[in-house]
Tab-separated table of C-alpha atoms and ligand atoms in Angstrom:
chain	number	residue	atom	x	y	z
J	1	MET	CA	-32.232	-4.031	-23.040
J	2	MET	CA	-28.597	-3.024	-23.665
J	3	LEU	CA	-27.171	-4.016	-27.055
J	4	ASP	CA	-23.561	-4.956	-28.238
J	5	ILE	CA	-21.644	-4.161	-25.138
J	6	ASP	CA	-18.258	-6.011	-25.006
J	7	VAL	CA	-18.195	-7.884	-22.041
J	8	ILE	CA	-20.801	-9.175	-19.392
J	9	VAL	CA	-19.168	-10.245	-15.988
J	10	VAL	CA	-21.448	-12.350	-13.882
J	11	GLY	CA	-20.575	-11.780	-10.501
J	12	ALA	CA	-18.992	-9.206	-8.756
J	13	GLY	CA	-16.849	-11.079	-6.104
J	14	PRO	CA	-13.178	-10.518	-6.266
J	15	VAL	CA	-12.737	-12.541	-9.630
J	16	GLY	CA	-15.261	-10.717	-11.285
J	17	MET	CA	-14.337	-7.282	-10.003
J	18	VAL	CA	-10.822	-7.829	-11.258
J	19	ALA	CA	-12.005	-9.183	-14.386
J	20	ALA	CA	-14.100	-6.508	-15.479
J	21	LEU	CA	-11.286	-4.017	-14.235
J	22	LEU	CA	-8.613	-6.027	-16.413
J	23	ALA	CA	-10.942	-6.101	-19.277
J	24	ALA	CA	-11.547	-2.127	-19.036
J	25	ASN	CA	-8.033	-1.911	-19.055
J	26	GLU	CA	-8.085	-3.175	-22.420
J	27	GLY	CA	-10.279	-0.549	-23.667
J	28	LEU	CA	-13.486	-2.370	-23.472
J	29	GLU	CA	-17.030	-1.895	-22.217
J	30	VAL	CA	-17.944	-3.988	-19.185
J	31	LEU	CA	-21.342	-4.746	-17.807
J	32	LEU	CA	-20.891	-6.304	-14.155
J	33	LEU	CA	-24.139	-7.790	-13.258
J	34	GLU	CA	-24.006	-8.686	-9.589
J	35	LYS	CA	-27.482	-10.469	-7.403
J	36	SER	CA	-26.658	-8.968	-3.869
J	37	ASP	CA	-27.949	-5.492	-3.050
J	38	ASN	CA	-24.718	-5.116	-0.834
J	39	ARG	CA	-21.019	-6.663	-0.474
J	40	HIS	CA	-20.788	-9.549	2.031
J	41	VAL	CA	-18.770	-8.912	4.999
J	42	GLN	CA	-18.484	-12.217	6.405
J	43	SER	CA	-14.832	-13.602	7.466
J	44	ARG	CA	-13.421	-15.359	3.963
J	45	ALA	CA	-10.167	-15.268	2.283
J	46	ILE	CA	-7.415	-14.275	4.388
J	47	GLY	CA	-4.739	-13.212	2.152
J	48	ILE	CA	-3.425	-12.426	-1.298
J	49	THR	CA	-0.389	-14.402	-2.535
J	50	PRO	CA	2.415	-13.393	-4.610
J	51	PRO	CA	1.096	-14.022	-8.134
J	52	SER	CA	-2.209	-12.364	-7.498
J	53	LEU	CA	-0.134	-8.854	-6.320
J	54	GLU	CA	1.337	-9.126	-9.629
J	55	ILE	CA	-1.736	-9.514	-11.606
J	56	LEU	CA	-3.349	-6.630	-9.398
J	57	GLN	CA	-0.174	-4.695	-10.394
J	58	HIS	CA	-1.605	-4.304	-14.038
J	59	ILE	CA	-4.746	-2.458	-12.847
J	60	GLY	CA	-2.753	-0.256	-10.540
J	61	LEU	CA	-4.396	-1.815	-6.988
J	62	THR	CA	-1.200	-3.396	-5.194
J	63	ASP	CA	0.364	-0.537	-3.713
J	64	LEU	CA	-3.286	0.430	-2.153
J	65	LEU	CA	-3.692	-2.836	-0.971
J	66	LEU	CA	-0.078	-3.317	0.239
J	67	ASP	CA	-0.930	-0.094	2.280
J	68	LYS	CA	-4.037	-1.625	3.803
J	69	GLY	CA	-2.809	-4.957	4.822
J	70	ILE	CA	-0.043	-7.045	6.830
J	71	SER	CA	2.915	-8.580	4.754
J	72	VAL	CA	3.409	-11.990	6.287
J	73	ARG	CA	6.938	-13.296	5.828
J	74	PHE	CA	7.094	-15.768	8.144
J	75	VAL	CA	4.928	-18.875	9.218
J	76	ARG	CA	5.590	-20.827	12.688
J	77	ILE	CA	4.256	-24.124	13.042
J	78	HIS	CA	4.176	-25.005	16.966
J	79	ASP	CA	3.256	-28.170	18.580
J	80	GLU	CA	1.924	-28.852	22.237
J	81	THR	CA	5.155	-27.175	23.539
J	82	ARG	CA	7.770	-26.115	20.796
J	83	LEU	CA	8.466	-24.719	17.506
J	84	LEU	CA	8.625	-27.359	15.063
J	85	CYS	CA	9.768	-25.331	11.961
J	86	SER	CA	9.304	-21.782	10.429
J	87	LEU	CA	8.405	-21.059	6.604
J	88	ASP	CA	10.397	-17.918	5.407
J	89	PHE	CA	8.688	-16.380	2.396
J	90	SER	CA	10.977	-13.942	2.445
J	91	GLN	CA	13.354	-16.176	0.080
J	92	LEU	CA	10.675	-16.706	-2.382
J	93	PRO	CA	11.670	-15.746	-6.022
J	94	ASP	CA	8.771	-12.976	-6.424
J	95	THR	CA	8.377	-9.459	-6.823
J	96	PHE	CA	6.268	-9.656	-3.733
J	97	PRO	CA	7.927	-12.453	-1.707
J	98	PHE	CA	5.145	-12.338	1.275
J	99	VAL	CA	1.072	-13.310	1.763
J	100	LEU	CA	-0.655	-10.210	2.228
J	101	ALA	CA	-3.111	-10.468	5.056
J	102	ILE	CA	-6.213	-8.446	4.445
J	103	PRO	CA	-9.849	-9.439	4.730
J	104	GLN	CA	-11.625	-10.122	1.909
J	105	HIS	CA	-14.170	-7.664	2.300
J	106	ARG	CA	-11.519	-4.965	2.500
J	107	THR	CA	-10.097	-6.211	-0.759
J	108	GLU	CA	-13.486	-6.280	-2.362
J	109	THR	CA	-14.207	-2.835	-1.139
J	110	LEU	CA	-11.002	-1.314	-2.813
J	111	LEU	CA	-12.053	-3.169	-5.853
J	112	GLU	CA	-15.338	-1.765	-6.049
J	113	GLU	CA	-13.770	1.747	-5.263
J	114	ALA	CA	-11.603	1.394	-8.213
J	115	ILE	CA	-14.674	0.308	-10.369
J	116	ALA	CA	-16.590	3.471	-9.407
J	117	ARG	CA	-13.533	5.552	-11.010
J	118	VAL	CA	-13.680	3.763	-14.413
J	119	PRO	CA	-16.250	5.346	-16.563
J	120	SER	CA	-16.458	2.014	-19.320
J	121	ILE	CA	-17.645	-0.495	-16.245
J	122	HIS	CA	-21.090	-0.582	-15.263
J	123	LEU	CA	-21.710	-2.478	-11.520
J	124	LEU	CA	-25.413	-3.326	-11.311
J	125	ARG	CA	-26.245	-4.697	-8.313
J	126	GLY	CA	-29.502	-6.323	-7.122
J	127	HIS	CA	-29.174	-8.282	-10.875
J	128	THR	CA	-29.486	-11.907	-10.794
J	129	VAL	CA	-28.611	-13.446	-14.145
J	130	GLU	CA	-31.194	-17.012	-14.415
J	131	ASP	CA	-30.213	-17.826	-17.895
J	132	VAL	CA	-27.263	-17.524	-20.664
J	133	PHE	CA	-27.839	-18.208	-24.519
J	134	ILE	CA	-25.213	-18.499	-26.813
J	135	GLN	CA	-26.260	-16.941	-30.397
J	136	GLY	CA	-23.693	-17.169	-33.282
J	137	GLU	CA	-21.399	-14.656	-32.337
J	138	GLN	CA	-23.272	-12.962	-29.338
J	139	VAL	CA	-24.620	-13.928	-25.901
J	140	GLU	CA	-27.930	-13.420	-24.373
J	141	VAL	CA	-28.373	-12.756	-20.816
J	142	TYR	CA	-31.638	-12.916	-18.938
J	143	GLY	CA	-32.384	-12.349	-15.269
J	144	GLY	CA	-34.658	-10.539	-12.559
J	145	HIS	CA	-33.861	-7.904	-10.360
J	146	SER	CA	-34.233	-7.831	-7.010
J	147	GLN	CA	-36.739	-5.225	-6.903
J	148	GLY	CA	-39.030	-6.991	-9.290
J	149	GLY	CA	-39.048	-6.946	-12.915
J	150	ARG	CA	-36.882	-8.489	-15.675
J	151	PHE	CA	-33.682	-7.542	-17.578
J	152	HIS	CA	-32.057	-8.844	-21.135
J	153	PHE	CA	-28.504	-7.782	-22.040
J	154	ILE	CA	-26.853	-8.961	-25.172
J	155	CYS	CA	-22.830	-8.913	-25.139
J	156	ARG	CA	-20.283	-10.081	-27.454
J	157	CYS	CA	-18.229	-12.010	-24.677
J	158	LEU	CA	-19.410	-13.226	-21.251
J	159	LEU	CA	-17.325	-14.201	-18.226
J	160	GLY	CA	-18.913	-16.373	-15.695
J	161	CYS	CA	-17.285	-15.186	-11.980
J	162	ASP	CA	-20.315	-16.121	-10.245
J	163	GLY	CA	-18.868	-18.497	-8.004
J	164	GLY	CA	-18.875	-22.213	-6.862
J	165	ARG	CA	-22.701	-22.797	-7.710
J	166	SER	CA	-22.250	-20.919	-11.212
J	167	ILE	CA	-25.604	-20.449	-13.325
J	168	THR	CA	-23.253	-19.550	-15.942
J	169	ARG	CA	-21.545	-22.838	-15.695
J	170	GLU	CA	-24.937	-24.461	-15.519
J	171	ALA	CA	-26.553	-22.716	-18.521
J	172	LEU	CA	-23.609	-23.478	-20.778
J	173	GLU	CA	-23.281	-27.096	-19.410
J	174	ILE	CA	-19.848	-26.235	-18.560
J	175	PRO	CA	-18.722	-29.287	-16.289
J	176	PHE	CA	-17.290	-28.642	-12.841
J	177	ASP	CA	-14.898	-31.536	-11.897
J	178	GLY	CA	-13.967	-29.990	-7.923
J	179	ALA	CA	-15.113	-32.372	-5.067
J	180	SER	CA	-16.310	-31.265	-1.365
J	181	ASP	CA	-13.715	-31.242	1.334
J	182	SER	CA	-14.962	-33.399	4.143
J	183	GLN	CA	-13.106	-31.175	6.784
J	184	THR	CA	-15.224	-28.848	8.819
J	185	PHE	CA	-13.826	-25.549	10.614
J	186	LEU	CA	-14.707	-22.500	12.274
J	187	MET	CA	-13.356	-19.185	11.431
J	188	GLY	CA	-13.735	-15.586	12.755
J	189	ASP	CA	-12.115	-12.295	12.984
J	190	PHE	CA	-11.146	-11.315	16.589
J	191	GLU	CA	-8.920	-8.739	18.559
J	192	ASP	CA	-5.464	-10.058	18.929
J	193	ASN	CA	-3.672	-9.608	22.342
J	194	GLY	CA	-0.668	-11.905	21.276
J	195	THR	CA	2.766	-11.471	20.661
J	196	SER	CA	3.329	-13.236	17.463
J	197	GLY	CA	3.540	-9.690	15.548
J	198	ASP	CA	2.982	-9.944	11.949
J	199	ASP	CA	3.639	-13.898	11.762
J	200	ALA	CA	1.381	-16.452	10.751
J	201	CYS	CA	1.015	-19.094	13.396
J	202	PHE	CA	-0.361	-22.982	13.370
J	203	PHE	CA	-0.580	-24.726	16.688
J	204	LEU	CA	-1.180	-28.580	16.283
J	205	ARG	CA	-2.421	-29.811	19.623
J	206	HIS	CA	-4.052	-32.933	20.662
J	207	ALA	CA	-7.315	-30.802	21.167
J	208	GLY	CA	-7.168	-29.970	17.108
J	209	ARG	CA	-5.417	-27.661	15.494
J	210	TRP	CA	-5.912	-23.673	15.226
J	211	ASN	CA	-4.347	-21.085	12.640
J	212	HIS	CA	-3.624	-17.787	13.393
J	213	PHE	CA	-3.210	-14.978	11.138
J	214	PRO	CA	-2.276	-11.468	11.764
J	215	TYR	CA	-4.878	-8.534	10.432
J	216	PRO	CA	-4.401	-4.868	10.147
J	217	GLU	CA	-5.174	-3.049	12.907
J	218	GLY	CA	-4.679	-5.510	15.617
J	219	SER	CA	-7.234	-7.942	14.604
J	220	ALA	CA	-6.637	-11.533	14.146
J	221	VAL	CA	-8.662	-14.448	12.181
J	222	MET	CA	-8.049	-17.908	13.553
J	223	PHE	CA	-9.572	-21.184	12.505
T	301	LIG	C1	-15.714	-19.292	5.388
T	301	LIG	C2	-14.969	-18.917	4.147
T	301	LIG	C3	-13.746	-18.952	4.231
T	301	LIG	C4	-12.584	-18.754	3.210
T	301	LIG	N1	-11.319	-18.593	3.191
T	301	LIG	C5	-10.120	-18.625	2.129
T	301	LIG	C6	-8.960	-18.237	2.464
T	301	LIG	O1	-8.792	-18.433	3.610
T	301	LIG	N2	-8.111	-18.070	1.223
T	301	LIG	C7	-8.762	-18.298	-0.070
T	301	LIG	O2	-7.904	-18.166	-0.996
T	301	LIG	N3	-10.134	-18.350	-0.041
T	301	LIG	C8	-11.081	-18.559	0.953
T	301	LIG	N4	-12.297	-18.711	0.714
T	301	LIG	C9	-12.874	-18.474	-0.422
T	301	LIG	C10	-12.796	-17.158	-1.108
T	301	LIG	O3	-13.912	-16.506	-0.371
T	301	LIG	C11	-13.341	-17.671	-2.549
T	301	LIG	O4	-12.383	-17.955	-3.249
T	301	LIG	C12	-13.568	-16.389	-3.365
T	301	LIG	O5	-14.705	-15.380	-2.834
T	301	LIG	C13	-13.939	-16.289	-4.971
T	301	LIG	O6	-14.299	-15.607	-5.480
T	301	LIG	P1	-15.163	-15.433	-6.797
T	301	LIG	O7	-15.280	-13.758	-7.099
T	301	LIG	O8	-14.651	-16.732	-7.845
T	301	LIG	O9	-16.533	-16.189	-6.140
T	301	LIG	P2	-17.475	-15.325	-5.195
T	301	LIG	O10	-16.987	-14.695	-3.965
T	301	LIG	O11	-18.432	-16.294	-4.516
T	301	LIG	O12	-18.270	-14.217	-5.811
T	301	LIG	C14	-19.233	-14.247	-6.703
T	301	LIG	C15	-20.491	-13.230	-6.653
T	301	LIG	O13	-21.398	-13.933	-7.940
T	301	LIG	C16	-22.799	-13.907	-7.538
T	301	LIG	N5	-23.466	-14.081	-7.862
T	301	LIG	C17	-23.844	-15.620	-7.769
T	301	LIG	N6	-24.477	-16.234	-8.561
T	301	LIG	C18	-24.816	-14.872	-9.346
T	301	LIG	C19	-25.694	-14.812	-10.562
T	301	LIG	N7	-26.735	-15.841	-10.964
T	301	LIG	N8	-25.971	-13.689	-11.047
T	301	LIG	C20	-25.847	-12.410	-10.337
T	301	LIG	N9	-24.334	-12.270	-9.669
T	301	LIG	C21	-24.304	-13.682	-8.882
T	301	LIG	C22	-22.838	-13.723	-5.961
T	301	LIG	O14	-23.206	-12.969	-5.111
T	301	LIG	C23	-21.056	-13.559	-5.500
T	301	LIG	O15	-21.100	-11.694	-5.191
T	301	LIG	C24	-13.481	-18.665	1.770
T	301	LIG	C25	-14.936	-19.042	2.016
T	301	LIG	C26	-15.361	-19.259	2.842
T	301	LIG	C27	-17.050	-19.073	2.248
């Protein structure tokens, strides 16, 4: 049992890792609990938007990410035969007027490497949170290890960053007003031999819609 840690973050996805880094930046001691033993590597979020890049600048990560990703400044939308229109992000009044194309697993790798450099963040993988109780001024967190065994931690502040099916939200009876989208799509990372360079392209075809985003090192994500 770890007593009186400042902050427990449940979930070491991108949100949990950024939250842990921001809290540590404020001088807080952080325990980051993650149920999976390994990081996910599937194709997920394709890029980082300008406001997120500004937030990541506070924890010194933006330059690292810019180095690893592709700055997408144009989106081109085509129908069967012609270019319908282009969106020019470079006109945005932001510090970073582009979407940074970078696979989510690479972003997570950089975040986890940053966490490893911060002594006040303790990342524990294989720790599944199962219940959370607020007891006066403190929060009690109970769960199980992936190798068997139980844990019980107490903190002053808990951040539930455990994704769409959050056990934290459920335990604390916090309502979730979101709804499922009925659309289905296929997404994957492929080698790119095309000519669209660093632009994102949307193709609106009779057979269906497909989108193409550039990724670093000549690969592209399509869905
Ligand atoms: C196929 C696919 C495509 C996507 N494409 C895009 C996209 O193009 N653009 C975009 O913006 N987003 C996209 N997303 C969504 C994006 O992946 C999520 O928005 C993002 O992962 C949310 O981050 P998060 O940290 O909130 O949650 P998650 O990434 O879900 O992380 C939550 C973490 O909490 C851990 N956890 C869960 N329960 C517990 C528990 N009880 N105890 C301990 N740990 C726990 C999980 O293991 C996980 O590591 C896509 C997602 C998928 C699946």
